Short mmCIF file of C-alpha atoms and ligand atoms in Angstrom, two decimals:
data_model
loop_
_atom_site.label_atom_id
_atom_site.label_comp_id
_atom_site.label_asym_id
_atom_site.label_seq_id
_atom_site.Cartn_x
_atom_site.Cartn_y
_atom_site.Cartn_z
CA UNK A 1 -20.27 10.10 3.54
CA UNK A 2 -19.25 11.17 7.04
CA UNK A 3 -15.95 9.63 8.16
CA UNK A 4 -15.10 8.34 4.67
CA UNK A 5 -12.75 9.79 2.08
CA UNK A 6 -12.78 9.34 -1.71
CA UNK A 7 -9.65 8.04 -3.45
CA UNK A 8 -9.24 8.75 -7.15
CA UNK A 9 -6.76 7.77 -9.85
CA UNK A 10 -6.99 8.81 -13.51
CA UNK A 11 -6.00 7.19 -16.79
CA UNK A 12 -5.77 9.96 -19.38
CA UNK A 13 -5.65 9.36 -23.12
CA UNK A 14 -4.26 12.16 -25.25
CA UNK A 15 -3.97 12.18 -29.02
CA UNK A 16 -0.58 13.35 -30.22
CA UNK A 17 -0.63 16.19 -32.75
CA UNK A 18 1.36 14.43 -35.43
CA UNK A 19 0.36 14.88 -39.06
CA UNK A 20 0.36 11.14 -39.69
CA UNK A 21 -0.62 8.01 -37.77
CA UNK A 22 1.69 6.12 -35.45
CA UNK A 23 2.55 3.14 -37.69
CA UNK A 24 1.62 4.29 -41.22
CA UNK A 25 1.50 7.43 -43.38
CA UNK A 26 -2.27 8.03 -43.15
CA UNK A 27 -3.41 11.51 -42.11
CA UNK A 28 -4.66 12.06 -38.56
CA UNK A 29 -6.86 15.09 -39.42
CA UNK A 30 -10.26 15.04 -37.73
CA UNK A 31 -13.55 15.23 -39.61
CA UNK A 32 -12.69 13.57 -42.95
CA UNK A 33 -15.39 11.39 -44.61
CA UNK A 34 -15.44 7.95 -42.93
CA UNK A 35 -12.78 5.45 -43.94
CA UNK A 36 -10.84 7.84 -46.18
CA UNK A 37 -7.73 8.00 -43.96
CA UNK A 38 -6.97 4.31 -44.05
CA UNK A 39 -4.43 1.97 -45.62
CA UNK A 40 -3.53 -1.74 -45.40
CA UNK A 41 -1.36 -1.10 -42.31
CA UNK A 42 -3.95 0.63 -40.13
CA UNK A 43 -6.67 -1.71 -41.43
CA UNK A 44 -4.57 -4.62 -40.20
CA UNK A 45 -4.26 -6.48 -43.51
CA UNK A 46 -2.14 -9.60 -43.27
CA UNK A 47 1.46 -9.19 -44.38
CA UNK A 48 1.72 -5.47 -43.61
CA UNK A 49 4.33 -4.05 -41.28
CA UNK A 50 4.09 -1.16 -38.82
CA UNK A 51 6.79 1.53 -38.94
CA UNK A 52 7.05 3.73 -35.85
CA UNK A 53 6.46 7.48 -36.37
CA UNK A 54 9.49 9.38 -34.98
CA UNK A 55 7.47 12.55 -34.38
CA UNK A 56 5.06 10.60 -32.17
CA UNK A 57 7.97 9.33 -30.08
CA UNK A 58 9.33 12.83 -29.67
CA UNK A 59 5.93 14.23 -28.65
CA UNK A 60 5.36 11.42 -26.17
CA UNK A 61 8.81 11.86 -24.65
CA UNK A 62 8.30 15.63 -24.38
CA UNK A 63 5.02 15.10 -22.55
CA UNK A 64 6.67 12.60 -20.23
CA UNK A 65 9.56 14.93 -19.38
CA UNK A 66 7.22 17.86 -18.78
CA UNK A 67 5.29 15.65 -16.36
CA UNK A 68 8.55 14.98 -14.51
CA UNK A 69 8.75 11.34 -15.59
CA UNK A 70 11.87 9.29 -16.18
CA UNK A 71 12.01 8.48 -19.89
CA UNK A 72 13.54 5.06 -20.42
CA UNK A 73 16.23 4.38 -22.96
CA UNK A 74 14.42 1.22 -23.89
CA UNK A 75 10.70 0.51 -24.02
CA UNK A 76 8.70 -2.23 -25.71
CA UNK A 77 5.54 -2.31 -27.81
CA UNK A 78 3.14 -5.16 -27.15
CA UNK A 79 -0.04 -6.56 -28.64
CA UNK A 80 -3.13 -6.15 -26.51
CA UNK A 81 -5.56 -8.68 -27.90
CA UNK A 82 -9.29 -8.17 -27.89
CA UNK A 83 -12.15 -8.71 -30.27
CA UNK A 84 -14.18 -5.69 -31.25
CA UNK A 85 -15.56 -4.44 -34.59
CA UNK A 86 -13.61 -1.16 -34.49
CA UNK A 87 -10.31 -3.00 -34.13
CA UNK A 88 -9.66 -4.62 -37.50
CA UNK A 89 -6.32 -6.14 -36.48
CA UNK A 90 -7.84 -7.93 -33.49
CA UNK A 91 -5.22 -6.32 -31.26
CA UNK A 92 -4.07 -2.87 -30.29
CA UNK A 93 -0.38 -2.06 -30.29
CA UNK A 94 0.40 -0.54 -26.90
CA UNK A 95 3.17 -0.54 -24.34
CA UNK A 96 2.68 -2.84 -21.39
CA UNK A 97 5.35 -3.94 -18.94
CA UNK A 98 8.08 -1.76 -20.45
CA UNK A 99 6.47 1.66 -20.89
CA UNK A 100 8.20 4.71 -22.35
CA UNK A 101 8.24 6.56 -19.04
CA UNK A 102 7.50 6.08 -15.34
CA UNK A 103 7.55 7.85 -11.98
CA UNK A 104 6.46 11.38 -12.76
CA UNK A 105 4.36 13.88 -10.86
CA UNK A 106 2.44 17.11 -11.23
CA UNK A 107 1.80 19.54 -8.38
CA UNK A 108 -1.69 21.01 -8.44
CA UNK A 109 -2.64 23.67 -5.90
CA UNK A 110 0.11 22.54 -3.58
CA UNK A 111 -0.77 18.85 -3.74
CA UNK A 112 1.39 16.35 -5.55
CA UNK A 113 -0.23 13.81 -7.85
CA UNK A 114 2.20 11.05 -8.72
CA UNK A 115 2.22 9.72 -12.26
CA UNK A 116 2.74 5.99 -12.39
CA UNK A 117 3.53 5.70 -16.06
CA UNK A 118 3.19 7.28 -19.48
CA UNK A 119 3.10 4.97 -22.46
CA UNK A 120 2.45 5.13 -26.21
CA UNK A 121 -0.27 3.29 -28.06
CA UNK A 122 -2.50 3.47 -31.12
CA UNK A 123 -6.14 4.47 -31.03
CA UNK A 124 -8.90 2.14 -32.25
CA UNK A 125 -11.51 2.98 -34.88
CA UNK A 126 -14.97 4.22 -34.04
CA UNK A 127 -18.18 2.20 -33.92
CA UNK A 128 -21.22 4.23 -34.93
CA UNK A 129 -24.38 2.83 -33.42
CA UNK A 130 -26.78 5.64 -34.24
CA UNK A 131 -27.82 7.94 -37.05
CA UNK A 132 -28.28 5.56 -39.98
CA UNK A 133 -31.65 4.37 -41.38
CA UNK A 134 -30.74 0.80 -40.42
CA UNK A 135 -29.08 1.67 -37.11
CA UNK A 136 -31.56 -0.60 -35.32
CA UNK A 137 -29.98 -3.57 -37.12
CA UNK A 138 -26.44 -2.52 -38.00
CA UNK A 139 -23.38 -0.85 -36.56
CA UNK A 140 -21.09 1.15 -38.84
CA UNK A 141 -17.36 1.43 -38.39
CA UNK A 142 -15.11 4.39 -39.22
CA UNK A 143 -11.40 3.51 -39.17
CA UNK A 144 -10.03 7.02 -39.70
CA UNK A 145 -9.03 7.09 -36.06
CA UNK A 146 -7.50 3.61 -36.06
CA UNK A 147 -3.75 3.98 -35.64
CA UNK A 148 -3.80 7.59 -34.48
CA UNK A 149 -0.99 8.04 -31.91
CA UNK A 150 -1.99 8.31 -28.26
CA UNK A 151 -0.25 8.61 -24.97
CA UNK A 152 -1.84 7.14 -21.88
CA UNK A 153 -1.00 8.82 -18.58
CA UNK A 154 -1.76 6.76 -15.48
CA UNK A 155 -1.73 8.38 -12.05
CA UNK A 156 -1.36 6.92 -8.60
CA UNK A 157 -4.59 7.07 -6.57
CA UNK A 158 -3.56 10.44 -5.13
CA UNK A 159 -6.65 12.61 -5.57
CA UNK A 160 -9.12 13.04 -2.73
CA UNK A 161 -12.08 14.81 -4.29
CA UNK A 162 -13.95 15.14 -7.58
CA UNK A 163 -12.79 18.77 -7.79
CA UNK A 164 -9.13 17.79 -7.28
CA UNK A 165 -9.40 15.20 -10.06
CA UNK A 166 -10.95 17.71 -12.44
CA UNK A 167 -8.25 20.30 -11.55
CA UNK A 168 -5.52 17.76 -12.17
CA UNK A 169 -7.01 16.81 -15.54
CA UNK A 170 -7.16 20.53 -16.47
CA UNK A 171 -3.52 21.05 -15.53
CA UNK A 172 -2.45 18.06 -17.59
CA UNK A 173 -4.35 19.53 -20.52
CA UNK A 174 -2.56 22.88 -20.01
CA UNK A 175 0.82 21.17 -20.04
CA UNK A 176 0.12 19.10 -23.16
CA UNK A 177 -1.23 22.13 -25.01
CA UNK A 178 1.69 24.32 -23.96
CA UNK A 179 4.03 21.66 -25.37
CA UNK A 180 2.04 21.59 -28.61
CA UNK A 181 1.66 17.81 -28.39
CA UNK A 182 -2.14 17.78 -27.96
CA UNK A 183 -4.89 20.16 -29.11
CA UNK A 184 -6.94 19.81 -25.92
CA UNK A 185 -10.11 19.28 -27.93
CA UNK A 186 -12.22 17.12 -25.67
CA UNK A 187 -15.34 17.30 -27.82
CA UNK A 188 -13.52 15.67 -30.71
CA UNK A 189 -12.08 13.10 -28.31
CA UNK A 190 -8.44 14.22 -28.57
CA UNK A 191 -8.32 14.18 -24.79
CA UNK A 192 -10.38 11.88 -22.57
CA UNK A 193 -9.99 9.98 -19.35
CA UNK A 194 -11.09 6.98 -17.33
CA UNK A 195 -11.67 7.78 -13.67
CA UNK A 196 -11.06 5.18 -10.96
CA UNK A 197 -12.67 5.84 -7.61
CA UNK A 198 -13.12 4.15 -4.27
CA UNK A 199 -13.94 5.25 -0.75
CA UNK A 200 -12.38 4.26 2.56
CA UNK A 201 -12.64 5.21 6.25
CA UNK A 202 -10.60 8.37 6.80
CA UNK A 203 -7.12 7.56 8.07
CA UNK A 204 -7.19 4.04 6.59
CA UNK A 205 -4.05 3.15 4.65
CA UNK A 206 -5.56 0.35 2.58
CA UNK A 207 -7.53 1.09 -0.57
CA UNK A 208 -11.21 0.29 -0.96
CA UNK A 209 -12.71 -1.53 -3.92
CA UNK A 210 -12.77 0.78 -6.93
CA UNK A 211 -15.06 1.33 -9.84
CA UNK A 212 -13.88 2.77 -13.12
CA UNK A 213 -15.84 5.36 -15.10
CA UNK A 214 -14.94 5.06 -18.78
CA UNK A 215 -14.37 7.68 -21.44
CA UNK A 216 -15.10 10.97 -19.74
CA UNK A 217 -14.66 13.82 -22.20
CA UNK A 218 -15.28 17.00 -20.24
CA UNK A 219 -14.16 18.48 -16.94
CA UNK A 220 -17.74 19.03 -15.89
CA UNK A 221 -18.74 15.44 -16.63
CA UNK A 222 -15.67 14.19 -14.80
CA UNK A 223 -16.64 16.15 -11.74
CA UNK A 224 -20.31 15.25 -11.84
CA UNK A 225 -19.62 11.58 -12.58
CA UNK A 226 -17.17 11.32 -9.69
CA UNK A 227 -19.45 13.19 -7.28
CA UNK A 228 -22.28 10.88 -8.19
CA UNK A 229 -20.13 7.77 -7.94
CA UNK A 230 -18.69 8.78 -4.56
CA UNK A 231 -22.21 9.30 -3.28
CA UNK A 232 -23.40 5.97 -4.72
CA UNK A 233 -20.54 4.11 -3.05
CA UNK A 234 -21.22 5.92 0.23
CA UNK A 235 -24.85 4.85 0.15
CA UNK A 236 -23.86 1.23 -0.53
CA UNK A 237 -21.46 1.20 2.41
CA UNK A 238 -23.94 3.01 4.68
CA UNK A 239 -26.51 0.29 4.18
CA UNK A 240 -23.96 -2.43 4.82
CA UNK A 241 -23.44 -3.44 1.19
CA UNK A 242 -20.14 -3.70 -0.61
CA UNK A 243 -18.89 -1.86 -3.68
CA UNK A 244 -18.54 -4.22 -6.61
CA UNK A 245 -15.42 -3.79 -8.72
CA UNK A 246 -16.80 -2.86 -12.11
CA UNK A 247 -16.60 -0.57 -15.09
CA UNK A 248 -19.29 2.07 -15.28
CA UNK A 249 -20.37 4.61 -17.85
CA UNK A 250 -21.45 8.17 -17.20
CA UNK A 251 -24.92 8.81 -18.58
CA UNK A 252 -24.93 12.59 -18.81
CA UNK A 253 -28.62 12.79 -19.73
CA UNK A 254 -29.66 10.79 -16.66
CA UNK A 255 -26.96 12.41 -14.50
CA UNK A 256 -25.70 9.11 -13.11
CA UNK A 257 -23.23 6.31 -13.73
CA UNK A 258 -24.49 2.96 -14.98
CA UNK A 259 -22.79 -0.43 -14.79
CA UNK A 260 -21.08 -1.55 -18.00
CA UNK A 261 -19.23 -4.71 -17.05
CA UNK A 262 -18.05 -6.34 -13.86
CA UNK A 263 -14.52 -7.41 -13.12
CA UNK A 264 -15.52 -11.05 -13.59
CA UNK A 265 -16.21 -10.32 -17.24
CA UNK A 266 -12.97 -8.39 -17.47
CA UNK A 267 -10.70 -9.00 -20.41
CA UNK A 268 -7.69 -11.17 -20.53
CA UNK A 269 -5.72 -9.24 -23.11
CA UNK A 270 -3.02 -11.91 -23.62
CA UNK A 271 -0.30 -9.29 -24.01
CA UNK A 272 2.86 -10.31 -25.80
CA UNK A 273 5.72 -8.26 -27.33
CA UNK A 274 4.90 -6.97 -30.82
CA UNK A 275 6.97 -9.24 -33.08
CA UNK A 276 7.01 -6.71 -35.95
CA UNK A 277 8.57 -3.85 -33.99
CA UNK A 278 11.98 -3.81 -32.35
CA UNK A 279 12.22 -2.39 -28.82
CA UNK A 280 12.13 1.41 -28.90
CA UNK A 281 15.66 2.60 -28.10
CA UNK A 282 16.34 6.21 -27.23
CA UNK A 283 19.67 7.87 -26.95
CA UNK A 284 20.44 9.23 -23.47
CA UNK A 285 21.74 12.45 -25.02
CA UNK A 286 18.63 12.82 -27.18
CA UNK A 287 16.49 12.59 -24.04
CA UNK A 288 18.68 15.17 -22.27
CA UNK A 289 18.43 17.57 -25.24
CA UNK A 290 14.68 17.18 -25.31
CA UNK A 291 14.57 17.94 -21.60
CA UNK A 292 16.56 21.13 -21.99
CA UNK A 293 14.45 22.29 -24.93
CA UNK A 294 11.14 22.13 -23.03
CA UNK A 295 9.27 25.44 -23.11
CA UNK A 296 8.27 27.24 -19.94
CA UNK A 297 5.20 25.41 -18.63
CA UNK A 298 1.94 27.13 -17.66
CA UNK A 299 2.34 26.95 -13.87
CA UNK A 300 5.89 28.37 -14.05
CA UNK A 301 4.79 31.05 -16.47
CA UNK A 302 1.91 32.12 -14.24
CA UNK A 303 4.24 32.41 -11.28
CA UNK A 304 6.72 34.44 -13.34
CA UNK A 305 4.04 36.83 -14.68
CA UNK A 306 2.88 37.45 -11.11
CA UNK A 307 6.43 37.98 -9.93
CA UNK A 308 7.86 40.05 -12.79
CA UNK A 309 4.80 42.10 -13.70
CA UNK A 310 2.96 42.27 -10.39
CA UNK A 311 -0.13 40.70 -11.95
CA UNK A 312 -2.88 39.29 -9.75
CA UNK A 313 -3.24 35.54 -9.73
CA UNK A 314 -6.53 35.90 -11.58
CA UNK A 315 -5.02 38.02 -14.37
CA UNK A 316 -1.98 35.77 -14.72
CA UNK A 317 -4.13 32.67 -14.82
CA UNK A 318 -6.51 34.13 -17.40
CA UNK A 319 -3.64 35.24 -19.63
CA UNK A 320 -1.92 31.87 -19.45
CA UNK A 321 -4.91 29.55 -19.49
CA UNK A 322 -8.08 31.16 -20.75
CA UNK A 323 -6.82 33.18 -23.72
CA UNK A 324 -4.71 31.08 -26.10
CA UNK A 325 -1.61 33.12 -26.87
CA UNK A 326 -2.63 35.67 -24.23
CA UNK A 327 0.58 35.49 -22.23
CA UNK A 328 2.70 35.87 -25.38
CA UNK A 329 0.72 38.90 -26.51
CA UNK A 330 0.92 40.39 -23.03
CA UNK A 331 4.67 39.97 -22.82
CA UNK A 332 5.06 41.49 -26.30
CA UNK A 333 3.01 44.53 -25.19
CA UNK A 334 5.25 45.01 -22.17
CA UNK A 335 8.39 44.47 -24.25
CA UNK A 336 7.21 47.28 -26.54
CA UNK A 337 6.86 49.68 -23.65
CA UNK A 338 3.32 49.26 -22.34
CA UNK A 339 2.83 49.38 -18.57
CA UNK A 340 2.01 45.88 -17.36
CA UNK A 341 -1.20 46.69 -15.49
CA UNK A 342 -2.61 48.63 -18.46
CA UNK A 343 -1.48 45.88 -20.84
CA UNK A 344 -3.30 43.22 -18.81
CA UNK A 345 -6.43 45.36 -18.43
CA UNK A 346 -6.71 46.10 -22.13
CA UNK A 347 -5.97 42.55 -23.14
CA UNK A 348 -8.51 41.06 -20.73
CA UNK A 349 -11.04 43.84 -21.36
CA UNK A 350 -11.26 45.50 -24.75
CA UNK A 351 -9.21 42.99 -26.72
CA UNK A 352 -11.20 40.02 -25.43
CA UNK A 353 -14.46 41.86 -26.12
CA UNK A 354 -13.38 42.53 -29.71
CA UNK A 355 -12.40 38.87 -30.17
CA UNK A 356 -15.89 37.86 -29.07
CA UNK A 357 -17.58 40.52 -31.22
CA UNK A 358 -15.63 39.34 -34.24
CA UNK A 359 -16.97 35.80 -34.00
CA UNK A 360 -14.50 34.33 -31.50
CA UNK A 361 -11.56 35.54 -33.53
CA UNK A 362 -8.34 33.84 -32.35
CA UNK A 363 -5.88 36.22 -30.73
CA UNK A 364 -3.29 35.23 -33.36
CA UNK A 365 -5.58 36.57 -36.12
CA UNK A 366 -6.26 39.74 -34.12
CA UNK A 367 -2.49 40.20 -33.73
CA UNK A 368 -2.12 40.28 -37.51
CA UNK A 369 -4.32 43.38 -37.58
CA UNK A 370 -3.28 44.91 -34.27
CA UNK A 371 0.32 43.96 -33.65
CA UNK A 372 1.51 44.20 -30.03
CA UNK A 373 3.78 47.13 -31.09
CA UNK A 374 0.75 49.08 -32.31
CA UNK A 375 -1.35 48.51 -29.19
CA UNK A 376 1.68 49.26 -26.99
CA UNK A 377 2.08 52.55 -28.86
CA UNK A 378 -1.55 53.43 -28.11
CA UNK A 379 -1.17 52.59 -24.42
CA UNK A 380 1.97 54.71 -24.20
CA UNK A 381 0.21 57.67 -25.84
CA UNK A 382 -2.59 57.33 -23.32
CA UNK A 383 -0.17 57.00 -20.45
CA UNK A 384 1.78 60.08 -21.55
CA UNK A 385 -1.45 62.09 -21.77
CA UNK A 386 -1.14 62.63 -25.52
CA UNK A 387 -4.70 61.35 -25.97
CA UNK A 388 -7.67 61.08 -23.63
CA UNK A 389 -9.22 57.81 -22.45
CA UNK A 390 -12.30 58.04 -24.70
CA UNK A 391 -10.12 58.83 -27.72
CA UNK A 392 -7.88 55.85 -26.93
CA UNK A 393 -10.97 53.62 -27.00
CA UNK A 394 -12.11 55.22 -30.24
CA UNK A 395 -8.71 54.72 -31.90
CA UNK A 396 -8.59 51.16 -30.62
CA UNK A 397 -11.97 50.38 -32.20
CA UNK A 398 -10.69 51.69 -35.52
CA UNK A 399 -7.45 49.68 -35.25
CA UNK A 400 -9.42 46.54 -34.42
CA UNK A 401 -11.30 46.84 -37.69
CA UNK A 402 -8.86 48.48 -40.08
CA UNK A 403 -5.47 48.01 -38.48
CA UNK A 404 -3.06 50.95 -38.70
CA UNK A 405 -0.80 52.71 -36.22
CA UNK A 406 -2.32 54.89 -33.49
CA UNK A 407 0.01 57.88 -33.99
CA UNK A 408 -0.94 58.08 -37.65
CA UNK A 409 -4.66 57.65 -36.90
CA UNK A 410 -4.61 60.35 -34.23
CA UNK A 411 -2.73 62.77 -36.47
CA UNK A 412 -4.90 62.17 -39.52
CA UNK A 413 -8.12 62.70 -37.56
CA UNK A 414 -6.84 65.49 -35.32
CA UNK A 415 -7.68 63.55 -32.18
CA UNK A 416 -4.78 64.52 -29.97
CA UNK A 417 -5.74 65.71 -26.56
CA UNK A 418 -6.44 69.37 -26.00
CA UNK A 419 -4.10 70.23 -23.19
CA UNK A 420 -3.81 73.87 -24.14
CA UNK A 421 -5.48 75.80 -21.32
CA UNK A 422 -6.76 78.63 -23.49
CA UNK A 423 -8.42 76.22 -25.93
CA UNK A 424 -10.18 74.48 -23.03
CA UNK A 425 -11.19 77.82 -21.58
CA UNK A 426 -12.85 78.81 -24.87
CA UNK A 427 -14.90 75.60 -24.77
CA UNK A 428 -15.84 76.08 -21.11
CA UNK A 429 -16.96 79.65 -21.77
CA UNK A 430 -19.08 78.48 -24.72
CA UNK A 431 -20.78 75.82 -22.63
CA UNK A 432 -21.45 78.23 -19.74
CA UNK A 433 -22.93 80.74 -22.17
CA UNK A 434 -25.24 78.25 -23.89
CA UNK A 435 -26.48 76.60 -20.66
CA UNK A 436 -27.62 79.45 -18.42
CA UNK A 437 -30.26 77.29 -16.72
CA UNK A 438 -27.76 74.66 -15.58
CA UNK A 439 -25.41 77.37 -14.39
CA UNK A 440 -28.17 79.04 -12.39
CA UNK A 441 -29.22 75.71 -10.86
CA UNK A 442 -25.66 74.95 -9.84
CA UNK A 443 -25.25 78.32 -8.23
CA UNK A 444 -28.56 77.79 -6.40
CA UNK A 445 -27.01 74.72 -4.78
CA UNK A 446 -28.10 71.97 -7.19
CA UNK A 447 -24.56 70.69 -7.64
CA UNK A 448 -25.58 67.62 -9.65
CA UNK A 449 -25.63 69.80 -12.74
CA UNK A 450 -21.84 70.02 -12.52
CA UNK A 451 -21.48 66.59 -14.14
CA UNK A 452 -23.80 67.66 -16.94
CA UNK A 453 -21.66 70.71 -17.67
CA UNK A 454 -18.44 68.64 -17.68
CA UNK A 455 -20.12 66.30 -20.14
CA UNK A 456 -21.09 69.22 -22.40
CA UNK A 457 -17.50 70.48 -22.52
CA UNK A 458 -16.15 66.99 -23.25
CA UNK A 459 -18.73 66.64 -26.00
CA UNK A 460 -17.82 70.00 -27.49
CA UNK A 461 -14.18 68.88 -27.55
CA UNK A 462 -15.19 65.55 -29.18
CA UNK A 463 -13.63 63.75 -26.25
CA UNK A 464 -10.26 65.40 -26.72
CA UNK A 465 -10.20 67.70 -23.71
CA UNK A 466 -8.38 66.64 -20.58
CA UNK A 467 -11.16 65.81 -18.12
CA UNK A 468 -9.18 66.90 -15.06
CA UNK A 469 -8.42 70.29 -16.62
CA UNK A 470 -12.08 70.75 -17.60
CA UNK A 471 -13.19 69.95 -14.06
CA UNK A 472 -10.78 72.40 -12.50
CA UNK A 473 -11.60 75.22 -14.89
CA UNK A 474 -15.37 74.78 -14.61
CA UNK A 475 -15.21 74.78 -10.83
CA UNK A 476 -13.17 77.97 -10.89
CA UNK A 477 -15.56 79.73 -13.26
CA UNK A 478 -18.69 78.63 -11.41
P1 ADP B 1 -6.51 -2.03 -13.08
O1 ADP B 1 -5.66 -3.22 -12.92
O2 ADP B 1 -7.93 -2.22 -12.67
O3 ADP B 1 -6.36 -1.37 -14.42
P2 ADP B 1 -4.52 -0.33 -11.94
O4 ADP B 1 -3.85 -0.76 -10.69
O5 ADP B 1 -3.80 -0.49 -13.22
O6 ADP B 1 -5.95 -0.99 -12.01
O7 ADP B 1 -4.89 1.19 -11.76
C1 ADP B 1 -5.62 1.89 -12.73
C2 ADP B 1 -5.93 3.26 -12.16
O8 ADP B 1 -6.77 3.13 -11.03
C3 ADP B 1 -4.73 4.03 -11.65
O9 ADP B 1 -4.90 5.39 -11.98
C4 ADP B 1 -4.76 3.85 -10.16
O10 ADP B 1 -4.21 4.94 -9.47
C5 ADP B 1 -6.24 3.78 -9.89
N1 ADP B 1 -6.58 2.96 -8.73
C6 ADP B 1 -6.11 1.73 -8.43
N2 ADP B 1 -6.67 1.26 -7.32
C7 ADP B 1 -7.54 2.21 -6.88
C8 ADP B 1 -8.45 2.31 -5.78
N3 ADP B 1 -8.60 1.34 -4.91
N4 ADP B 1 -9.17 3.45 -5.68
C9 ADP B 1 -9.04 4.44 -6.58
N5 ADP B 1 -8.22 4.38 -7.61
C10 ADP B 1 -7.48 3.30 -7.79
ZN1 ZN B 2 -2.88 3.79 -42.53
MG1 MG B 3 -4.51 -0.86 -15.44
#
């Protein structure tokens, strides 16, 4: 609405990629038959004790450091009490007033989004309301997910548009995936967010009343849900109504948000420190070591690829973000002697096409057949003029299916470029002799036939002749 600005803060839940759950030894793998990854601990049987998973702590701390947070030497787990069928214990173990980390930030497109806190918690189970013959009368519960380790990342209300919120969420996903702490799989629910949004007159310092959209699991839905919600709030204010503080759900089929519960019905979670877990104490040195062992993060890597290899922003971004492992493969190509522009072009062109043709083959699997050394060798042969462009493509197609080294393939099949002037001249003479009509037409001024004649010579050479040499020689003879 004119004169008003949206204000958005996100609460992002990310599942940590540990093999086992946060407080027991059950597997975290997705897709197992319901209630097969459960034990007395994650089912909340009386008398069981949680034991904190060290790998989960390390992953959470890595994420926090990469998001520029301060990781605290002491944090505390608490019980968040609520009653719901997918929560057998009757409480969720989470961190409350003493979170693992606070005061981070992430810069997205030149704008800083402050991160209020990052804390650890366990996921709940899953209620299944549909899909069973008696689903009209019963709800089923799958506890495989109960006790899976999560981090929750809470931002300050620093985003000013639906697009900015979606960009921020994407960048957080990039960071978590680059760290290897989250698989980024939003369809399976490994990454999801709650979006808080309000509007206020532009220039106002105070915040308006917010609504919260729960459990958004795609960037597109996040954007659409926020756009819709901003518009809905604008209409309310325009007609003199007030926004009610409430939780809303995004109905993707209807393309709108619907009220779920108002703040008056909001939970009192009766938090208290988890009596069965001691405070989480981290060594200052351990935190410092973790900090110094962080990998290069996507934004830094993009900037470096642009700087060191003169890549365009688009190419750098695609290599880092859109093709998993793309930047590694690219840097390996360059390290093995390929020119950077050619390396990027082939990777984003022919290699990506082959991945798609071979049923969305992961780049890592492709690299087992076509190692970066082998492709770099091909690009160098092309660059040095040892083979022609069409032959390079042909050899690449063969490598993509059968593997092998380009030098060996070219030698075995006799594909090396014909640079020898007399050999090319023989071919040109043959073509001129067998196409008298085209020659006559050309000489009569119909110069379009020139291209046809070049094509005939290239064909006669099976793509091995140097196109520039063929052009020059033909022109001379004609
Ligand atoms: P609650 O107590 O309702 O959980 P919090 O203060 O914990 O609210 O904030 C939750 C999230 O909502 C944070 O990401 C925060 O930045 C965001 N938020 C808080 N107030 C507003 C507001 N008025 N408009 C938009 N976002 C807000
Ligand atoms: Zn268990
Ligand atoms: Mg809150």
